[in-house]
Amino acid sequence: MTVIKEADALFSVTTQSGSEYTVDLREPACTCPDFEYRESVSECKHIRRVRIELGQVDVETLETELTQTVDNLESNAADLEDQAQELTNTAGKLRDALDRLEEVSGR
């Protein structure tokens, strides 16, 4: 991404694909769809990029946070896999029980 300072706290950010967004660090705000349409987004990648360029973000701290996020996602994925396996096992047991009930009822 290319960051160009347009005015105090106002920057133009051009992505590798050629899209251009305006970042205002006073709010902060960005004209990208991710920032504009997702309520849960308080800081998009364009705002972070400007902050990194200005030295407002400690890259080592950011790397640590990203590593922790990856670790948490991997842990959550493993938990979800375990839960999915338990559900599969339970579904199998329920199918077996249903088959036995149908045999007993003569269907």
mmCIF file of N, CA and C in Angstrom:
data_model
loop_
_atom_site.group_PDB
_atom_site.id
_atom_site.type_symbol
_atom_site.label_atom_id
_atom_site.label_comp_id
_atom_site.label_asym_id
_atom_site.label_seq_id
_atom_site.Cartn_x
_atom_site.Cartn_y
_atom_site.Cartn_z
ATOM 1 N N MET A 1 0.831 -1.177 0.000
ATOM 2 C CA MET A 1 0.000 0.000 0.000
ATOM 3 C C MET A 1 0.879 1.245 0.000
ATOM 4 N N THR A 2 0.412 2.225 -0.721
ATOM 5 C CA THR A 2 1.111 3.506 -0.777
ATOM 6 C C THR A 2 0.324 4.526 0.023
ATOM 7 N N VAL A 3 1.026 5.240 0.901
ATOM 8 C CA VAL A 3 0.394 6.243 1.750
ATOM 9 C C VAL A 3 0.946 7.615 1.364
ATOM 10 N N ILE A 4 0.042 8.549 1.076
ATOM 11 C CA ILE A 4 0.436 9.921 0.735
ATOM 12 C C ILE A 4 -0.302 10.875 1.666
ATOM 13 N N LYS A 5 0.442 11.749 2.318
ATOM 14 C CA LYS A 5 -0.175 12.742 3.197
ATOM 15 C C LYS A 5 -0.776 13.835 2.332
ATOM 16 N N GLU A 6 -2.077 14.084 2.516
ATOM 17 C CA GLU A 6 -2.786 15.104 1.751
ATOM 18 C C GLU A 6 -2.906 16.403 2.543
ATOM 19 N N ALA A 7 -3.090 16.285 3.866
ATOM 20 C CA ALA A 7 -3.229 17.439 4.762
ATOM 21 C C ALA A 7 -2.999 16.925 6.181
ATOM 22 N N ASP A 8 -3.099 17.787 7.183
ATOM 23 C CA ASP A 8 -2.955 17.338 8.561
ATOM 24 C C ASP A 8 -3.970 16.235 8.846
ATOM 25 N N ALA A 9 -3.468 15.095 9.235
ATOM 26 C CA ALA A 9 -4.280 13.932 9.620
ATOM 27 C C ALA A 9 -5.117 13.365 8.479
ATOM 28 N N LEU A 10 -4.877 13.768 7.238
ATOM 29 C CA LEU A 10 -5.633 13.281 6.092
ATOM 30 C C LEU A 10 -4.673 12.631 5.094
ATOM 31 N N PHE A 11 -4.960 11.387 4.734
ATOM 32 C CA PHE A 11 -4.044 10.612 3.903
ATOM 33 C C PHE A 11 -4.790 9.907 2.788
ATOM 34 N N SER A 12 -4.096 9.729 1.683
ATOM 35 C CA SER A 12 -4.585 8.932 0.575
ATOM 36 C C SER A 12 -3.835 7.604 0.629
ATOM 37 N N VAL A 13 -4.583 6.515 0.590
ATOM 38 C CA VAL A 13 -3.975 5.189 0.620
ATOM 39 C C VAL A 13 -4.360 4.463 -0.657
ATOM 40 N N THR A 14 -3.361 4.033 -1.415
ATOM 41 C CA THR A 14 -3.600 3.281 -2.643
ATOM 42 C C THR A 14 -3.152 1.848 -2.421
ATOM 43 N N THR A 15 -4.046 0.909 -2.705
ATOM 44 C CA THR A 15 -3.747 -0.506 -2.507
ATOM 45 C C THR A 15 -2.996 -1.058 -3.709
ATOM 46 N N GLN A 16 -2.504 -2.282 -3.577
ATOM 47 C CA GLN A 16 -1.791 -2.917 -4.685
ATOM 48 C C GLN A 16 -2.692 -3.138 -5.882
ATOM 49 N N SER A 17 -3.997 -3.284 -5.634
ATOM 50 C CA SER A 17 -4.934 -3.487 -6.742
ATOM 51 C C SER A 17 -5.327 -2.181 -7.416
ATOM 52 N N GLY A 18 -4.862 -1.045 -6.854
ATOM 53 C CA GLY A 18 -5.144 0.246 -7.459
ATOM 54 C C GLY A 18 -6.305 1.003 -6.835
ATOM 55 N N SER A 19 -6.981 0.395 -5.871
ATOM 56 C CA SER A 19 -8.068 1.102 -5.179
ATOM 57 C C SER A 19 -7.472 2.200 -4.315
ATOM 58 N N GLU A 20 -8.183 3.323 -4.249
ATOM 59 C CA GLU A 20 -7.689 4.451 -3.457
ATOM 60 C C GLU A 20 -8.723 4.833 -2.407
ATOM 61 N N TYR A 21 -8.272 4.996 -1.187
ATOM 62 C CA TYR A 21 -9.149 5.352 -0.075
ATOM 63 C C TYR A 21 -8.569 6.549 0.657
ATOM 64 N N THR A 22 -9.448 7.305 1.287
ATOM 65 C CA THR A 22 -9.030 8.451 2.086
ATOM 66 C C THR A 22 -9.143 8.072 3.554
ATOM 67 N N VAL A 23 -8.066 8.314 4.288
ATOM 68 C CA VAL A 23 -8.024 8.027 5.723
ATOM 69 C C VAL A 23 -7.912 9.350 6.472
ATOM 70 N N ASP A 24 -8.787 9.516 7.447
ATOM 71 C CA ASP A 24 -8.757 10.693 8.319
ATOM 72 C C ASP A 24 -8.457 10.198 9.726
ATOM 73 N N LEU A 25 -7.278 10.516 10.240
ATOM 74 C CA LEU A 25 -6.879 10.028 11.556
ATOM 75 C C LEU A 25 -7.545 10.781 12.699
ATOM 76 N N ARG A 26 -8.206 11.900 12.428
ATOM 77 C CA ARG A 26 -8.868 12.638 13.510
ATOM 78 C C ARG A 26 -10.038 11.850 14.072
ATOM 79 N N GLU A 27 -10.717 11.071 13.259
ATOM 80 C CA GLU A 27 -11.921 10.361 13.701
ATOM 81 C C GLU A 27 -11.590 9.067 14.451
ATOM 82 N N PRO A 28 -10.884 8.106 14.029
ATOM 83 C CA PRO A 28 -10.395 7.849 12.677
ATOM 84 C C PRO A 28 -11.522 7.362 11.766
ATOM 85 N N ALA A 29 -11.308 7.564 10.458
ATOM 86 C CA ALA A 29 -12.293 7.151 9.461
ATOM 87 C C ALA A 29 -11.573 6.792 8.170
ATOM 88 N N CYS A 30 -12.234 5.962 7.369
ATOM 89 C CA CYS A 30 -11.690 5.554 6.074
ATOM 90 C C CYS A 30 -12.860 5.408 5.111
ATOM 91 N N THR A 31 -12.609 5.653 3.834
ATOM 92 C CA THR A 31 -13.664 5.556 2.823
ATOM 93 C C THR A 31 -13.819 4.148 2.261
ATOM 94 N N CYS A 32 -13.066 3.176 2.773
ATOM 95 C CA CYS A 32 -13.183 1.802 2.257
ATOM 96 C C CYS A 32 -14.508 1.176 2.697
ATOM 97 N N PRO A 33 -15.040 0.243 1.907
ATOM 98 C CA PRO A 33 -16.312 -0.412 2.249
ATOM 99 C C PRO A 33 -16.264 -1.142 3.600
ATOM 100 N N ASP A 34 -15.137 -1.745 3.919
ATOM 101 C CA ASP A 34 -15.010 -2.470 5.179
ATOM 102 C C ASP A 34 -15.292 -1.544 6.356
ATOM 103 N N PHE A 35 -14.716 -0.354 6.328
ATOM 104 C CA PHE A 35 -14.914 0.603 7.418
ATOM 105 C C PHE A 35 -16.307 1.202 7.390
ATOM 106 N N GLU A 36 -16.802 1.514 6.189
ATOM 107 C CA GLU A 36 -18.080 2.220 6.071
ATOM 108 C C GLU A 36 -19.294 1.357 6.391
ATOM 109 N N TYR A 37 -19.246 0.063 6.062
ATOM 110 C CA TYR A 37 -20.458 -0.747 6.149
ATOM 111 C C TYR A 37 -20.465 -1.783 7.266
ATOM 112 N N ARG A 38 -19.350 -1.995 7.923
ATOM 113 C CA ARG A 38 -19.322 -2.959 9.028
ATOM 114 C C ARG A 38 -19.237 -2.214 10.346
ATOM 115 N N GLU A 39 -20.288 -2.302 11.127
ATOM 116 C CA GLU A 39 -20.351 -1.567 12.386
ATOM 117 C C GLU A 39 -19.272 -1.998 13.368
ATOM 118 N N SER A 40 -18.850 -3.248 13.297
ATOM 119 C CA SER A 40 -17.882 -3.762 14.268
ATOM 120 C C SER A 40 -16.452 -3.299 13.982
ATOM 121 N N VAL A 41 -16.229 -2.647 12.827
ATOM 122 C CA VAL A 41 -14.879 -2.224 12.458
ATOM 123 C C VAL A 41 -14.617 -0.829 13.002
ATOM 124 N N SER A 42 -13.627 -0.733 13.893
ATOM 125 C CA SER A 42 -13.258 0.585 14.420
ATOM 126 C C SER A 42 -11.979 1.090 13.768
ATOM 127 N N GLU A 43 -11.222 0.174 13.176
ATOM 128 C CA GLU A 43 -9.976 0.555 12.513
ATOM 129 C C GLU A 43 -9.672 -0.472 11.425
ATOM 130 N N CYS A 44 -9.761 -0.046 10.176
ATOM 131 C CA CYS A 44 -9.502 -0.951 9.054
ATOM 132 C C CYS A 44 -7.999 -1.039 8.771
ATOM 133 N N LYS A 45 -7.639 -1.881 7.806
ATOM 134 C CA LYS A 45 -6.226 -2.071 7.483
ATOM 135 C C LYS A 45 -5.593 -0.813 6.908
ATOM 136 N N HIS A 46 -6.383 0.046 6.284
ATOM 137 C CA HIS A 46 -5.832 1.282 5.714
ATOM 138 C C HIS A 46 -5.447 2.265 6.816
ATOM 139 N N ILE A 47 -6.300 2.352 7.842
ATOM 140 C CA ILE A 47 -5.980 3.208 8.993
ATOM 141 C C ILE A 47 -4.741 2.671 9.704
ATOM 142 N N ARG A 48 -4.689 1.350 9.892
ATOM 143 C CA ARG A 48 -3.502 0.749 10.539
ATOM 144 C C ARG A 48 -2.249 1.024 9.732
ATOM 145 N N ARG A 49 -2.366 0.935 8.408
ATOM 146 C CA ARG A 49 -1.200 1.175 7.550
ATOM 147 C C ARG A 49 -0.683 2.602 7.718
ATOM 148 N N VAL A 50 -1.585 3.572 7.757
ATOM 149 C CA VAL A 50 -1.179 4.966 7.952
ATOM 150 C C VAL A 50 -0.508 5.112 9.312
ATOM 151 N N ARG A 51 -1.096 4.512 10.332
ATOM 152 C CA ARG A 51 -0.506 4.593 11.674
ATOM 153 C C ARG A 51 0.894 3.973 11.709
ATOM 154 N N ILE A 52 1.069 2.875 11.007
ATOM 155 C CA ILE A 52 2.396 2.233 10.937
ATOM 156 C C ILE A 52 3.381 3.170 10.251
ATOM 157 N N GLU A 53 2.954 3.767 9.128
ATOM 158 C CA GLU A 53 3.824 4.699 8.394
ATOM 159 C C GLU A 53 4.257 5.874 9.269
ATOM 160 N N LEU A 54 3.359 6.319 10.144
ATOM 161 C CA LEU A 54 3.647 7.469 11.008
ATOM 162 C C LEU A 54 4.361 7.071 12.298
ATOM 163 N N GLY A 55 4.557 5.773 12.488
ATOM 164 C CA GLY A 55 5.215 5.315 13.711
ATOM 165 C C GLY A 55 4.294 5.313 14.911
ATOM 166 N N GLN A 56 2.983 5.386 14.684
ATOM 167 C CA GLN A 56 2.023 5.371 15.779
ATOM 168 C C GLN A 56 1.708 3.959 16.251
ATOM 169 N N VAL A 57 2.131 2.987 15.476
ATOM 170 C CA VAL A 57 1.910 1.591 15.834
ATOM 171 C C VAL A 57 3.266 0.924 15.965
ATOM 172 N N ASP A 58 3.469 0.305 17.099
ATOM 173 C CA ASP A 58 4.693 -0.459 17.311
ATOM 174 C C ASP A 58 4.538 -1.793 16.576
ATOM 175 N N VAL A 59 5.318 -1.993 15.547
ATOM 176 C CA VAL A 59 5.182 -3.179 14.698
ATOM 177 C C VAL A 59 5.431 -4.451 15.501
ATOM 178 N N GLU A 60 6.348 -4.415 16.451
ATOM 179 C CA GLU A 60 6.600 -5.600 17.279
ATOM 180 C C GLU A 60 5.386 -5.943 18.129
ATOM 181 N N THR A 61 4.734 -4.922 18.674
ATOM 182 C CA THR A 61 3.520 -5.151 19.457
ATOM 183 C C THR A 61 2.421 -5.703 18.559
ATOM 184 N N LEU A 62 2.302 -5.149 17.364
ATOM 185 C CA LEU A 62 1.317 -5.625 16.404
ATOM 186 C C LEU A 62 1.581 -7.086 16.049
ATOM 187 N N GLU A 63 2.837 -7.435 15.833
ATOM 188 C CA GLU A 63 3.193 -8.814 15.516
ATOM 189 C C GLU A 63 2.820 -9.749 16.666
ATOM 190 N N THR A 64 3.074 -9.320 17.892
ATOM 191 C CA THR A 64 2.715 -10.120 19.068
ATOM 192 C C THR A 64 1.204 -10.323 19.131
ATOM 193 N N GLU A 65 0.447 -9.241 18.896
ATOM 194 C CA GLU A 65 -1.010 -9.336 18.921
ATOM 195 C C GLU A 65 -1.518 -10.267 17.828
ATOM 196 N N LEU A 66 -0.925 -10.174 16.643
ATOM 197 C CA LEU A 66 -1.335 -11.058 15.547
ATOM 198 C C LEU A 66 -1.025 -12.512 15.862
ATOM 199 N N THR A 67 0.124 -12.753 16.462
ATOM 200 C CA THR A 67 0.497 -14.119 16.844
ATOM 201 C C THR A 67 -0.489 -14.670 17.863
ATOM 202 N N GLN A 68 -0.875 -13.842 18.840
ATOM 203 C CA GLN A 68 -1.855 -14.270 19.842
ATOM 204 C C GLN A 68 -3.203 -14.549 19.196
ATOM 205 N N THR A 69 -3.578 -13.708 18.237
ATOM 206 C CA THR A 69 -4.849 -13.913 17.545
ATOM 207 C C THR A 69 -4.833 -15.225 16.777
ATOM 208 N N VAL A 70 -3.739 -15.513 16.094
ATOM 209 C CA VAL A 70 -3.614 -16.772 15.355
ATOM 210 C C VAL A 70 -3.698 -17.952 16.311
ATOM 211 N N ASP A 71 -2.989 -17.868 17.435
ATOM 212 C CA ASP A 71 -3.031 -18.942 18.426
ATOM 213 C C ASP A 71 -4.453 -19.162 18.934
ATOM 214 N N ASN A 72 -5.172 -18.048 19.206
ATOM 215 C CA ASN A 72 -6.551 -18.163 19.677
ATOM 216 C C ASN A 72 -7.449 -18.786 18.615
ATOM 217 N N LEU A 73 -7.256 -18.381 17.362
ATOM 218 C CA LEU A 73 -8.061 -18.952 16.280
ATOM 219 C C LEU A 73 -7.798 -20.440 16.115
ATOM 220 N N GLU A 74 -6.529 -20.831 16.217
ATOM 221 C CA GLU A 74 -6.195 -22.253 16.103
ATOM 222 C C GLU A 74 -6.806 -23.050 17.246
ATOM 223 N N SER A 75 -6.766 -22.497 18.437
ATOM 224 C CA SER A 75 -7.363 -23.154 19.598
ATOM 225 C C SER A 75 -8.874 -23.274 19.433
ATOM 226 N N ASN A 76 -9.503 -22.182 18.982
ATOM 227 C CA ASN A 76 -10.945 -22.208 18.753
ATOM 228 C C ASN A 76 -11.312 -23.218 17.672
ATOM 229 N N ALA A 77 -10.500 -23.298 16.636
ATOM 230 C CA ALA A 77 -10.754 -24.257 15.553
ATOM 231 C C ALA A 77 -10.676 -25.682 16.085
ATOM 232 N N ALA A 78 -9.692 -25.945 16.928
ATOM 233 C CA ALA A 78 -9.550 -27.284 17.513
ATOM 234 C C ALA A 78 -10.763 -27.610 18.389
ATOM 235 N N ASP A 79 -11.218 -26.632 19.177
ATOM 236 C CA ASP A 79 -12.409 -26.838 20.013
ATOM 237 C C ASP A 79 -13.635 -27.119 19.159
ATOM 238 N N LEU A 80 -13.776 -26.371 18.061
ATOM 239 C CA LEU A 80 -14.912 -26.588 17.169
ATOM 240 C C LEU A 80 -14.855 -27.959 16.510
ATOM 241 N N GLU A 81 -13.659 -28.404 16.158
ATOM 242 C CA GLU A 81 -13.519 -29.751 15.583
ATOM 243 C C GLU A 81 -13.933 -30.808 16.587
ATOM 244 N N ASP A 82 -13.538 -30.633 17.852
ATOM 245 C CA ASP A 82 -13.926 -31.578 18.899
ATOM 246 C C ASP A 82 -15.443 -31.597 19.074
ATOM 247 N N GLN A 83 -16.055 -30.416 19.083
ATOM 248 C CA GLN A 83 -17.504 -30.331 19.232
ATOM 249 C C GLN A 83 -18.216 -30.980 18.045
ATOM 250 N N ALA A 84 -17.682 -30.758 16.845
ATOM 251 C CA ALA A 84 -18.278 -31.353 15.652
ATOM 252 C C ALA A 84 -18.196 -32.883 15.725
ATOM 253 N N GLN A 85 -17.081 -33.398 16.205
ATOM 254 C CA GLN A 85 -16.927 -34.847 16.336
ATOM 255 C C GLN A 85 -17.911 -35.404 17.362
ATOM 256 N N GLU A 86 -18.078 -34.680 18.473
ATOM 257 C CA GLU A 86 -19.046 -35.110 19.488
ATOM 258 C C GLU A 86 -20.460 -35.118 18.919
ATOM 259 N N LEU A 87 -20.810 -34.098 18.147
ATOM 260 C CA LEU A 87 -22.135 -34.046 17.533
ATOM 261 C C LEU A 87 -22.329 -35.188 16.532
ATOM 262 N N THR A 88 -21.284 -35.497 15.780
ATOM 263 C CA THR A 88 -21.355 -36.604 14.823
ATOM 264 C C THR A 88 -21.579 -37.918 15.554
ATOM 265 N N ASN A 89 -20.851 -38.102 16.661
ATOM 266 C CA ASN A 89 -21.021 -39.320 17.454
ATOM 267 C C ASN A 89 -22.427 -39.414 18.030
ATOM 268 N N THR A 90 -22.931 -38.301 18.546
ATOM 269 C CA THR A 90 -24.283 -38.273 19.112
ATOM 270 C C THR A 90 -25.322 -38.554 18.032
ATOM 271 N N ALA A 91 -25.135 -37.974 16.855
ATOM 272 C CA ALA A 91 -26.068 -38.212 15.749
ATOM 273 C C ALA A 91 -26.076 -39.691 15.372
ATOM 274 N N GLY A 92 -24.906 -40.307 15.359
ATOM 275 C CA GLY A 92 -24.822 -41.737 15.055
ATOM 276 C C GLY A 92 -25.564 -42.575 16.081
ATOM 277 N N LYS A 93 -25.405 -42.232 17.345
ATOM 278 C CA LYS A 93 -26.104 -42.960 18.413
ATOM 279 C C LYS A 93 -27.611 -42.781 18.298
ATOM 280 N N LEU A 94 -28.034 -41.574 17.972
ATOM 281 C CA LEU A 94 -29.466 -41.321 17.811
ATOM 282 C C LEU A 94 -30.036 -42.088 16.620
ATOM 283 N N ARG A 95 -29.265 -42.168 15.521
ATOM 284 C CA ARG A 95 -29.701 -42.946 14.358
ATOM 285 C C ARG A 95 -29.849 -44.416 14.735
ATOM 286 N N ASP A 96 -28.874 -44.941 15.482
ATOM 287 C CA ASP A 96 -28.931 -46.342 15.915
ATOM 288 C C ASP A 96 -30.153 -46.579 16.795
ATOM 289 N N ALA A 97 -30.410 -45.651 17.732
ATOM 290 C CA ALA A 97 -31.567 -45.784 18.621
ATOM 291 C C ALA A 97 -32.864 -45.735 17.825
ATOM 292 N N LEU A 98 -32.930 -44.854 16.822
ATOM 293 C CA LEU A 98 -34.120 -44.757 15.981
ATOM 294 C C LEU A 98 -34.325 -46.040 15.186
ATOM 295 N N ASP A 99 -33.244 -46.591 14.657
ATOM 296 C CA ASP A 99 -33.334 -47.859 13.921
ATOM 297 C C ASP A 99 -33.869 -48.966 14.826
ATOM 298 N N ARG A 100 -33.373 -49.038 16.079
ATOM 299 C CA ARG A 100 -33.839 -50.057 17.014
ATOM 300 C C ARG A 100 -35.325 -49.879 17.340
ATOM 301 N N LEU A 101 -35.738 -48.609 17.508
ATOM 302 C CA LEU A 101 -37.157 -48.338 17.782
ATOM 303 C C LEU A 101 -38.027 -48.755 16.611
ATOM 304 N N GLU A 102 -37.564 -48.502 15.407
ATOM 305 C CA GLU A 102 -38.344 -48.905 14.227
ATOM 306 C C GLU A 102 -38.425 -50.414 14.136
ATOM 307 N N GLU A 103 -37.359 -51.139 14.493
ATOM 308 C CA GLU A 103 -37.377 -52.602 14.473
ATOM 309 C C GLU A 103 -38.357 -53.130 15.501
ATOM 310 N N VAL A 104 -38.348 -52.523 16.686
ATOM 311 C CA VAL A 104 -39.231 -52.982 17.755
ATOM 312 C C VAL A 104 -40.687 -52.685 17.420
ATOM 313 N N SER A 105 -40.939 -51.571 16.772
ATOM 314 C CA SER A 105 -42.321 -51.210 16.467
ATOM 315 C C SER A 105 -42.835 -51.922 15.218
ATOM 316 N N GLY A 106 -41.941 -52.644 14.516
ATOM 317 C CA GLY A 106 -42.351 -53.424 13.367
ATOM 318 C C GLY A 106 -42.402 -52.687 12.063
ATOM 319 N N ARG A 107 -41.753 -51.588 11.981
ATOM 320 C CA ARG A 107 -41.779 -50.811 10.729
ATOM 321 C C ARG A 107 -40.741 -51.301 9.785
#
